[in-house]
Coordinates of N, CA, C and O in Angstrom, one line a residue:
X160 N 14.6 -9.1 -21.2 CA 15.4 -10.3 -20.9 C 15.7 -10.3 -19.4 O 15.8 -9.3 -18.8
X161 N 15.8 -11.5 -18.9 CA 15.9 -11.6 -17.5 C 17.4 -11.7 -17.0 O 17.6 -11.9 -15.8
X162 N 18.3 -11.7 -17.9 CA 19.7 -11.8 -17.5 C 20.2 -13.2 -17.2 O 21.4 -13.4 -17.0
X163 N 19.4 -14.2 -17.3 CA 19.8 -15.6 -17.0 C 20.3 -16.3 -18.3 O 20.9 -17.3 -18.2
X164 N 19.9 -15.8 -19.4 CA 20.3 -16.4 -20.7 C 21.6 -15.8 -21.1 O 21.8 -14.6 -21.1
X165 N 22.6 -16.6 -21.5 CA 23.9 -16.0 -22.0 C 23.7 -15.0 -23.1 O 22.9 -15.2 -24.0
X166 N 24.3 -13.9 -22.9 CA 24.2 -12.8 -23.9 C 23.0 -11.9 -23.7 O 22.9 -10.9 -24.3
X167 N 22.1 -12.3 -22.8 CA 20.9 -11.4 -22.5 C 21.3 -10.2 -21.7 O 22.3 -10.3 -20.9
X168 N 20.6 -9.2 -21.8 CA 20.9 -7.9 -21.1 C 20.0 -7.9 -19.8 O 18.8 -8.2 -19.9
X169 N 20.6 -7.6 -18.7 CA 19.9 -7.5 -17.4 C 19.1 -6.2 -17.4 O 19.5 -5.2 -17.9
X170 N 17.8 -6.3 -16.9 CA 17.0 -5.1 -16.8 C 17.8 -4.0 -16.0 O 18.6 -4.3 -15.2
X171 N 17.4 -2.7 -16.3 CA 18.1 -1.6 -15.6 C 17.5 -1.5 -14.2 O 16.8 -0.5 -13.9
X172 N 17.8 -2.5 -13.4 CA 17.4 -2.5 -12.0 C 18.6 -2.8 -11.1 O 19.3 -3.7 -11.4
X173 N 18.8 -2.0 -10.0 CA 19.9 -2.3 -9.2 C 19.5 -3.1 -7.9 O 18.4 -3.1 -7.5
X174 N 20.5 -3.8 -7.4 CA 20.3 -4.5 -6.1 C 20.0 -3.5 -5.1 O 20.7 -2.4 -5.0
X175 N 19.0 -3.7 -4.2 CA 18.7 -2.8 -3.1 C 18.4 -3.7 -1.9 O 17.6 -4.6 -1.9
X176 N 19.1 -3.4 -0.8 CA 18.8 -4.1 0.5 C 18.4 -3.0 1.5 O 19.1 -2.0 1.7
X177 N 17.3 -3.3 2.1 CA 16.8 -2.4 3.2 C 16.7 -3.1 4.5 O 16.1 -4.2 4.6
X178 N 17.4 -2.5 5.5 CA 17.3 -3.1 6.9 C 16.4 -2.2 7.7 O 16.4 -1.0 7.6
X179 N 15.6 -2.9 8.5 CA 14.6 -2.2 9.3 C 15.2 -1.1 10.1 O 14.7 0.0 10.2
X180 N 16.4 -1.3 10.7 CA 17.0 -0.4 11.6 C 17.5 0.9 10.8 O 17.6 1.9 11.4
X181 N 17.7 0.8 9.5 CA 18.3 1.9 8.8 C 17.4 2.4 7.7 O 17.8 3.5 7.1
X182 N 16.4 1.8 7.3 CA 15.5 2.2 6.2 C 14.9 3.6 6.7 O 14.3 3.7 7.8
X183 N 14.9 4.6 5.8 CA 14.5 5.9 6.2 C 12.9 6.0 6.3 O 12.2 5.4 5.6
X184 N 12.5 6.8 7.3 CA 11.1 7.1 7.4 C 10.8 8.3 6.4 O 11.7 9.2 6.2
X185 N 9.7 8.2 5.7 CA 9.4 9.2 4.6 C 8.0 9.7 4.9 O 7.2 9.1 5.5
X186 N 7.7 10.9 4.4 CA 6.3 11.4 4.5 C 5.3 10.5 3.8 O 5.6 9.8 2.8
X187 N 4.1 10.4 4.4 CA 3.1 9.5 3.8 C 1.7 10.2 3.8 O 1.6 11.3 4.1
X188 N 0.7 9.4 3.4 CA -0.6 9.9 3.1 C -1.4 10.1 4.4 O -2.3 10.9 4.5
X189 N -1.2 9.3 5.4 CA -2.0 9.2 6.6 C -1.2 9.6 7.9 O -0.1 9.0 8.1
X190 N -1.8 10.4 8.7 CA -1.1 10.9 9.9 C -1.0 9.7 11.0 O -0.2 9.8 11.9
X191 N -1.8 8.7 10.9 CA -1.8 7.6 11.9 C -0.9 6.5 11.5 O -0.8 5.5 12.2
X192 N -0.1 6.7 10.4 CA 0.9 5.7 9.9 C 2.3 6.3 9.9 O 2.4 7.5 9.7
X193 N 3.3 5.5 10.1 CA 4.7 5.8 9.9 C 5.1 5.0 8.6 O 4.7 3.8 8.5
X194 N 5.7 5.6 7.7 CA 6.1 5.0 6.4 C 7.6 4.8 6.3 O 8.4 5.8 6.5
X195 N 8.0 3.6 6.1 CA 9.4 3.2 6.0 C 9.7 2.9 4.5 O 9.2 1.9 4.0
X196 N 10.6 3.7 3.9 CA 10.9 3.4 2.5 C 11.9 2.3 2.3 O 12.9 2.2 3.1
X197 N 11.7 1.4 1.4 CA 12.5 0.2 1.3 C 13.5 0.3 0.1 O 14.2 -0.7 -0.2
X198 N 13.6 1.5 -0.5 CA 14.6 1.7 -1.5 C 14.3 1.2 -2.9 O 15.2 1.3 -3.8
X199 N 13.2 0.6 -3.1 CA 12.8 0.0 -4.4 C 12.6 1.0 -5.5 O 13.0 0.8 -6.6
X200 N 12.0 2.2 -5.1 CA 11.8 3.2 -6.2 C 13.2 3.7 -6.8 O 13.3 3.8 -8.0
X201 N 14.1 3.9 -5.9 CA 15.5 4.3 -6.4 C 16.1 3.2 -7.2 O 16.7 3.5 -8.3
X202 N 16.0 2.0 -6.8 CA 16.6 0.8 -7.4 C 16.0 0.5 -8.8 O 16.6 -0.1 -9.6
X203 N 14.7 0.9 -9.0 CA 14.0 0.6 -10.2 C 13.8 1.8 -11.1 O 13.1 1.7 -12.1
X204 N 14.4 2.9 -10.8 CA 14.2 4.1 -11.6 C 12.7 4.6 -11.5 O 12.2 5.1 -12.5
X205 N 12.0 4.3 -10.4 CA 10.7 4.7 -10.2 C 9.6 3.8 -10.8 O 8.4 4.1 -10.8
X206 N 10.0 2.7 -11.3 CA 9.1 1.7 -11.9 C 8.2 1.0 -10.9 O 7.1 0.5 -11.2
X207 N 8.7 0.9 -9.6 CA 8.0 0.3 -8.5 C 8.4 1.0 -7.2 O 9.5 1.5 -7.1
X208 N 7.4 1.0 -6.3 CA 7.7 1.6 -5.0 C 7.3 0.5 -3.9 O 6.3 -0.2 -4.1
X209 N 8.1 0.4 -2.9 CA 7.8 -0.5 -1.8 C 8.0 0.2 -0.5 O 9.1 0.9 -0.3
X210 N 7.1 0.1 0.4 CA 7.2 0.7 1.8 C 6.5 -0.1 2.8 O 5.6 -0.9 2.4
X211 N 6.9 0.0 4.0 CA 6.1 -0.6 5.1 C 5.4 0.5 5.9 O 6.0 1.5 6.2
X212 N 4.1 0.3 6.1 CA 3.3 1.3 6.8 C 3.1 0.6 8.2 O 2.6 -0.5 8.3
X213 N 3.4 1.4 9.3 CA 3.3 0.9 10.6 C 2.4 1.9 11.4 O 2.5 3.1 11.2
X214 N 1.4 1.3 12.1 CA 0.5 2.2 12.9 C 1.2 3.0 13.9 O 2.1 2.4 14.7
X215 N 0.9 4.3 14.0 CA 1.3 5.1 15.1 C 0.2 4.9 16.2 O 0.5 4.9 17.4
X216 N -1.0 4.9 15.7 CA -2.2 4.6 16.5 C -3.2 4.0 15.6 O -3.1 4.1 14.4
X217 N -4.2 3.3 16.1 CA -5.3 2.8 15.2 C -6.1 4.0 14.6 O -6.0 5.1 15.1
X218 N -6.7 3.7 13.6 CA -7.6 4.7 12.9 C -8.7 5.1 13.8 O -9.3 4.2 14.5
X219 N -9.0 6.4 13.9 CA -10.1 6.8 14.7 C -11.4 7.1 13.8 O -12.5 7.2 14.3
X220 N -11.2 7.2 12.5 CA -12.3 7.3 11.5 C -11.8 6.8 10.2 O -10.6 6.8 9.9
X221 N -12.7 6.4 9.3 CA -12.4 5.9 8.0 C -11.6 7.0 7.2 O -11.7 8.2 7.5
X222 N -10.8 6.6 6.2 CA -10.0 7.5 5.4 C -10.9 8.3 4.5 O -10.5 9.4 4.0
X223 N -12.0 7.7 4.2 CA -12.9 8.3 3.1 C -12.6 7.7 1.8 O -11.5 7.1 1.6
X224 N -13.5 7.7 0.9 CA -13.4 7.0 -0.4 C -12.3 7.8 -1.2 O -12.2 9.0 -1.1
X225 N -11.5 7.0 -1.9 CA -10.4 7.6 -2.6 C -9.9 6.7 -3.7 O -10.3 5.5 -3.7
X226 N -9.1 7.2 -4.6 CA -8.5 6.4 -5.7 C -7.0 6.7 -5.7 O -6.6 7.7 -5.1
X227 N -6.2 5.8 -6.3 CA -4.8 6.0 -6.4 C -4.5 6.1 -7.9 O -5.0 5.3 -8.7
X228 N -3.6 7.0 -8.3 CA -3.1 7.2 -9.6 C -1.9 6.3 -9.8 O -0.8 6.8 -9.5
X229 N -2.1 5.1 -10.3 CA -1.0 4.2 -10.5 C -1.6 3.0 -11.3 O -2.9 3.0 -11.6
X230 N -0.8 2.1 -11.8 CA -1.4 0.9 -12.5 C -2.0 0.0 -11.5 O -3.0 -0.6 -11.7
X231 N -1.3 -0.2 -10.3 CA -1.8 -1.1 -9.3 C -1.1 -0.8 -8.0 O 0.0 -0.4 -7.9
X232 N -1.8 -1.1 -6.9 CA -1.3 -1.1 -5.5 C -1.5 -2.5 -4.9 O -2.6 -3.0 -5.0
X233 N -0.4 -3.0 -4.4 CA -0.4 -4.3 -3.7 C -0.2 -4.1 -2.3 O 0.7 -3.4 -1.8
X234 N -1.1 -4.7 -1.5 CA -1.0 -4.6 0.0 C -0.9 -6.0 0.6 O -1.7 -6.9 0.2
X235 N 0.1 -6.2 1.5 CA 0.3 -7.4 2.2 C 0.3 -7.1 3.7 O 1.2 -6.4 4.2
X236 N -0.6 -7.7 4.5 CA -0.7 -7.5 5.9 C 0.4 -8.3 6.6 O 0.4 -9.5 6.5
X237 N 1.3 -7.6 7.3 CA 2.3 -8.3 8.1 C 1.9 -8.5 9.5 O 2.3 -9.6 10.1
X238 N 1.2 -7.6 10.1 CA 0.8 -7.7 11.5 C -0.5 -6.9 11.7 O -0.8 -6.0 11.0
X239 N -1.3 -7.4 12.7 CA -2.6 -6.7 13.0 C -3.6 -6.9 11.9 O -3.6 -8.0 11.3
X240 N -4.5 -5.9 11.7 CA -5.5 -6.1 10.7 C -5.9 -4.7 10.1 O -5.7 -3.7 10.8
X241 N -6.5 -4.8 8.9 CA -7.1 -3.6 8.3 C -8.4 -4.0 7.7 O -8.5 -5.1 7.1
X242 N -9.4 -3.1 7.8 CA -10.7 -3.3 7.1 C -10.8 -2.4 5.9 O -10.6 -1.2 6.1
X243 N -11.1 -2.9 4.8 CA -11.3 -2.2 3.5 C -12.6 -2.4 2.9 O -13.1 -3.6 3.0
X244 N -13.1 -1.5 2.1 CA -14.3 -1.7 1.3 C -13.9 -1.1 -0.1 O -13.1 -0.2 -0.2
X245 N -14.5 -1.8 -1.1 CA -14.2 -1.4 -2.5 C -15.5 -1.1 -3.3 O -16.6 -1.5 -2.9
X246 N -15.3 -0.4 -4.4 CA -16.4 0.0 -5.2 C -17.3 -1.1 -5.7 O -18.5 -0.9 -6.0
X247 N -16.8 -2.3 -5.8 CA -17.6 -3.5 -6.3 C -18.5 -4.1 -5.2 O -19.1 -5.1 -5.4
X248 N -18.4 -3.5 -3.9 CA -19.2 -4.0 -2.8 C -18.5 -4.9 -1.9 O -18.9 -5.2 -0.8
X249 N -17.2 -5.3 -2.3 CA -16.4 -6.1 -1.4 C -16.1 -5.3 -0.1 O -15.6 -4.2 -0.2
X250 N -16.2 -6.0 1.0 CA -15.8 -5.4 2.3 C -15.3 -6.5 3.1 O -16.0 -7.5 3.3
X251 N -14.1 -6.3 3.7 CA -13.5 -7.5 4.4 C -12.4 -6.9 5.4 O -12.0 -5.8 5.3
X252 N -12.1 -7.8 6.4 CA -11.0 -7.5 7.3 C -9.9 -8.4 6.9 O -10.0 -9.6 6.7
X253 N -8.7 -7.8 6.7 CA -7.5 -8.5 6.2 C -6.5 -8.6 7.4 O -6.3 -7.6 8.1
X254 N -6.0 -9.8 7.6 CA -5.1 -10.1 8.7 C -3.8 -10.6 8.2 O -3.6 -10.8 7.0
X255 N -2.8 -10.9 9.1 CA -1.5 -11.3 8.6 C -1.5 -12.4 7.6 O -2.2 -13.4 7.8
X256 N -0.8 -12.2 6.5 CA -0.7 -13.2 5.4 C -1.7 -12.9 4.3 O -1.6 -13.5 3.2
X257 N -2.7 -12.0 4.5 CA -3.6 -11.7 3.5 C -3.0 -10.6 2.5 O -2.2 -9.8 3.0
X258 N -3.4 -10.7 1.3 CA -2.9 -9.8 0.2 C -4.0 -9.3 -0.6 O -5.0 -10.0 -0.8
X259 N -3.9 -8.1 -1.1 CA -4.9 -7.4 -1.9 C -4.2 -6.7 -3.0 O -3.2 -6.0 -2.8
X260 N -4.7 -6.9 -4.2 CA -4.2 -6.2 -5.4 C -5.3 -5.2 -5.8 O -6.4 -5.7 -6.2
X261 N -5.0 -3.9 -5.7 CA -6.1 -2.9 -6.1 C -5.7 -2.3 -7.4 O -4.6 -1.6 -7.5
X262 N -6.5 -2.4 -8.4 CA -6.2 -1.8 -9.7 C -6.2 -0.3 -9.5 O -7.0 0.3 -8.7
X263 N -5.3 0.4 -10.2 CA -5.2 1.9 -10.2 C -6.6 2.4 -10.6 O -7.3 1.9 -11.4
X264 N -7.0 3.5 -9.9 CA -8.3 4.1 -10.2 C -9.5 3.5 -9.5 O -10.6 4.0 -9.6
X265 N -9.3 2.4 -8.8 CA -10.5 1.7 -8.2 C -10.8 2.4 -6.9 O -9.9 2.6 -6.0
X266 N -12.1 2.8 -6.7 CA -12.5 3.5 -5.5 C -12.4 2.5 -4.3 O -12.9 1.3 -4.4
X267 N -11.9 3.0 -3.2 CA -11.8 2.1 -2.0 C -11.8 3.0 -0.7 O -11.5 4.2 -0.8
X268 N -12.0 2.4 0.4 CA -12.1 3.2 1.7 C -11.5 2.3 2.8 O -11.9 1.1 2.9
X269 N -10.5 2.8 3.5 CA -10.0 2.1 4.7 C -10.9 2.5 5.8 O -11.1 3.6 6.2
X270 N -11.6 1.4 6.4 CA -12.6 1.7 7.4 C -12.0 1.7 8.8 O -12.3 2.5 9.6
X271 N -11.1 0.8 9.1 CA -10.5 0.7 10.4 C -9.2 -0.2 10.4 O -9.0 -0.9 9.5
X272 N -8.4 0.0 11.4 CA -7.2 -0.8 11.6 C -7.0 -1.1 13.1 O -7.5 -0.5 13.9
X273 N -6.2 -2.2 13.3 CA -5.8 -2.5 14.7 C -4.8 -1.4 15.1 O -4.2 -0.7 14.2
X274 N -4.5 -1.3 16.4 CA -3.5 -0.3 16.9 C -2.1 -0.7 16.5 O -1.2 0.1 16.6
X275 N -1.9 -2.0 16.1 CA -0.5 -2.5 15.8 C -0.4 -2.9 14.3 O 0.6 -3.6 14.0
X276 N -1.2 -2.4 13.4 CA -1.2 -2.9 12.0 C 0.2 -2.5 11.4 O 0.8 -1.5 11.7
X277 N 0.7 -3.4 10.6 CA 1.9 -3.2 9.8 C 1.6 -3.8 8.4 O 1.2 -5.0 8.3
X278 N 1.8 -3.1 7.4 CA 1.5 -3.4 6.0 C 2.6 -3.2 5.1 O 3.3 -2.1 5.1
X279 N 2.9 -4.1 4.2 CA 3.8 -3.9 3.1 C 3.0 -3.5 1.9 O 2.0 -4.1 1.6
X280 N 3.4 -2.3 1.3 CA 2.6 -1.8 0.2 C 3.6 -1.6 -0.9 O 4.7 -1.0 -0.8
X281 N 3.2 -2.0 -2.1 CA 3.9 -1.8 -3.4 C 3.0 -1.1 -4.3 O 1.8 -1.3 -4.3
X282 N 3.6 -0.3 -5.2 CA 2.8 0.3 -6.3 C 3.6 0.3 -7.5 O 4.9 0.4 -7.5
X283 N 2.9 0.2 -8.6 CA 3.6 0.3 -9.9 C 2.8 1.3 -10.8 O 1.5 1.2 -10.8
X284 N 3.4 2.3 -11.4 CA 4.8 2.7 -11.1 C 4.9 3.2 -9.7 O 4.0 3.3 -9.0
X285 N 6.2 3.6 -9.4 CA 6.5 4.1 -8.1 C 5.7 5.2 -7.6 O 5.1 5.2 -6.5
X286 N 5.7 6.3 -8.3 CA 4.9 7.5 -7.9 C 3.4 7.1 -7.8 O 2.9 6.5 -8.8
X287 N 2.7 7.4 -6.7 CA 1.3 7.0 -6.6 C 0.6 8.2 -5.9 O 0.8 8.5 -4.8
X288 N -0.3 8.8 -6.7 CA -1.1 9.9 -6.2 C -2.4 9.4 -5.5 O -2.8 8.3 -5.8
X289 N -2.9 10.1 -4.6 CA -4.2 9.8 -4.0 C -5.2 10.9 -4.2 O -4.8 12.1 -3.9
X290 N -6.4 10.5 -4.6 CA -7.4 11.5 -4.9 C -8.7 11.2 -4.1 O -9.2 10.1 -4.4
X291 N -9.2 12.0 -3.2 CA -10.5 11.7 -2.6 C -11.6 11.7 -3.7 O -11.5 12.4 -4.7
X292 N -12.6 10.9 -3.4 CA -13.7 10.8 -4.4 C -15.0 10.6 -3.7 O -15.0 10.2 -2.5
X293 N -16.1 10.7 -4.4 CA -17.4 10.4 -3.9 C -17.6 8.9 -3.7 O -16.9 8.1 -4.4
X294 N -18.4 8.4 -2.7 CA -18.6 7.0 -2.6 C -19.3 6.5 -3.9 O -20.0 7.2 -4.6
X295 N -19.1 5.2 -4.2 CA -19.8 4.6 -5.3 C -21.3 4.7 -5.1 O -21.8 4.7 -3.9
X296 N -22.1 4.7 -6.1 CA -23.6 4.7 -5.9 C -24.1 3.6 -5.0 O -23.6 2.5 -5.1
X297 N -24.9 4.0 -4.1 CA -25.5 3.1 -3.1 C -24.7 2.8 -1.9 O -25.0 2.0 -1.1
X298 N -23.5 3.3 -1.8 CA -22.6 3.1 -0.7 C -22.4 4.4 0.1 O -22.5 5.5 -0.4
X299 N -22.2 4.2 1.4 CA -22.2 5.4 2.3 C -20.7 6.0 2.4 O -19.8 5.3 2.1
X300 N -20.7 7.2 2.7 CA -19.4 7.9 2.8 C -18.5 7.4 3.9 O -19.0 6.8 4.9

């Protein structure tokens, strides 16, 4: 129930407000990014995670092929650009306003970023593991 119907029960999700100046920095997957937690995981009991990834410096080499253990990862570019390639052969540069929904378990590789890239990333459920993997057949490492 969405809580808008009289007598309906509101989902077990709390209001959460994150301000850029006070949102905590948290450990992340990549040394060239700074990760700002937006409080969504705590507010949803771990059902969703939201964070902003900001470049400390541009990438100097691709991340390598990997998968994430989650149902889905949503990426929205706020500033700068990121180049990604996917197991289905899709390869593109994503710029501000571009969005990508990556199904959990899909092989992908971050090829490059601008020095000022800033990305909003959500995952469902909140905990999201990352596992390196071999490139898909016919694609380079």
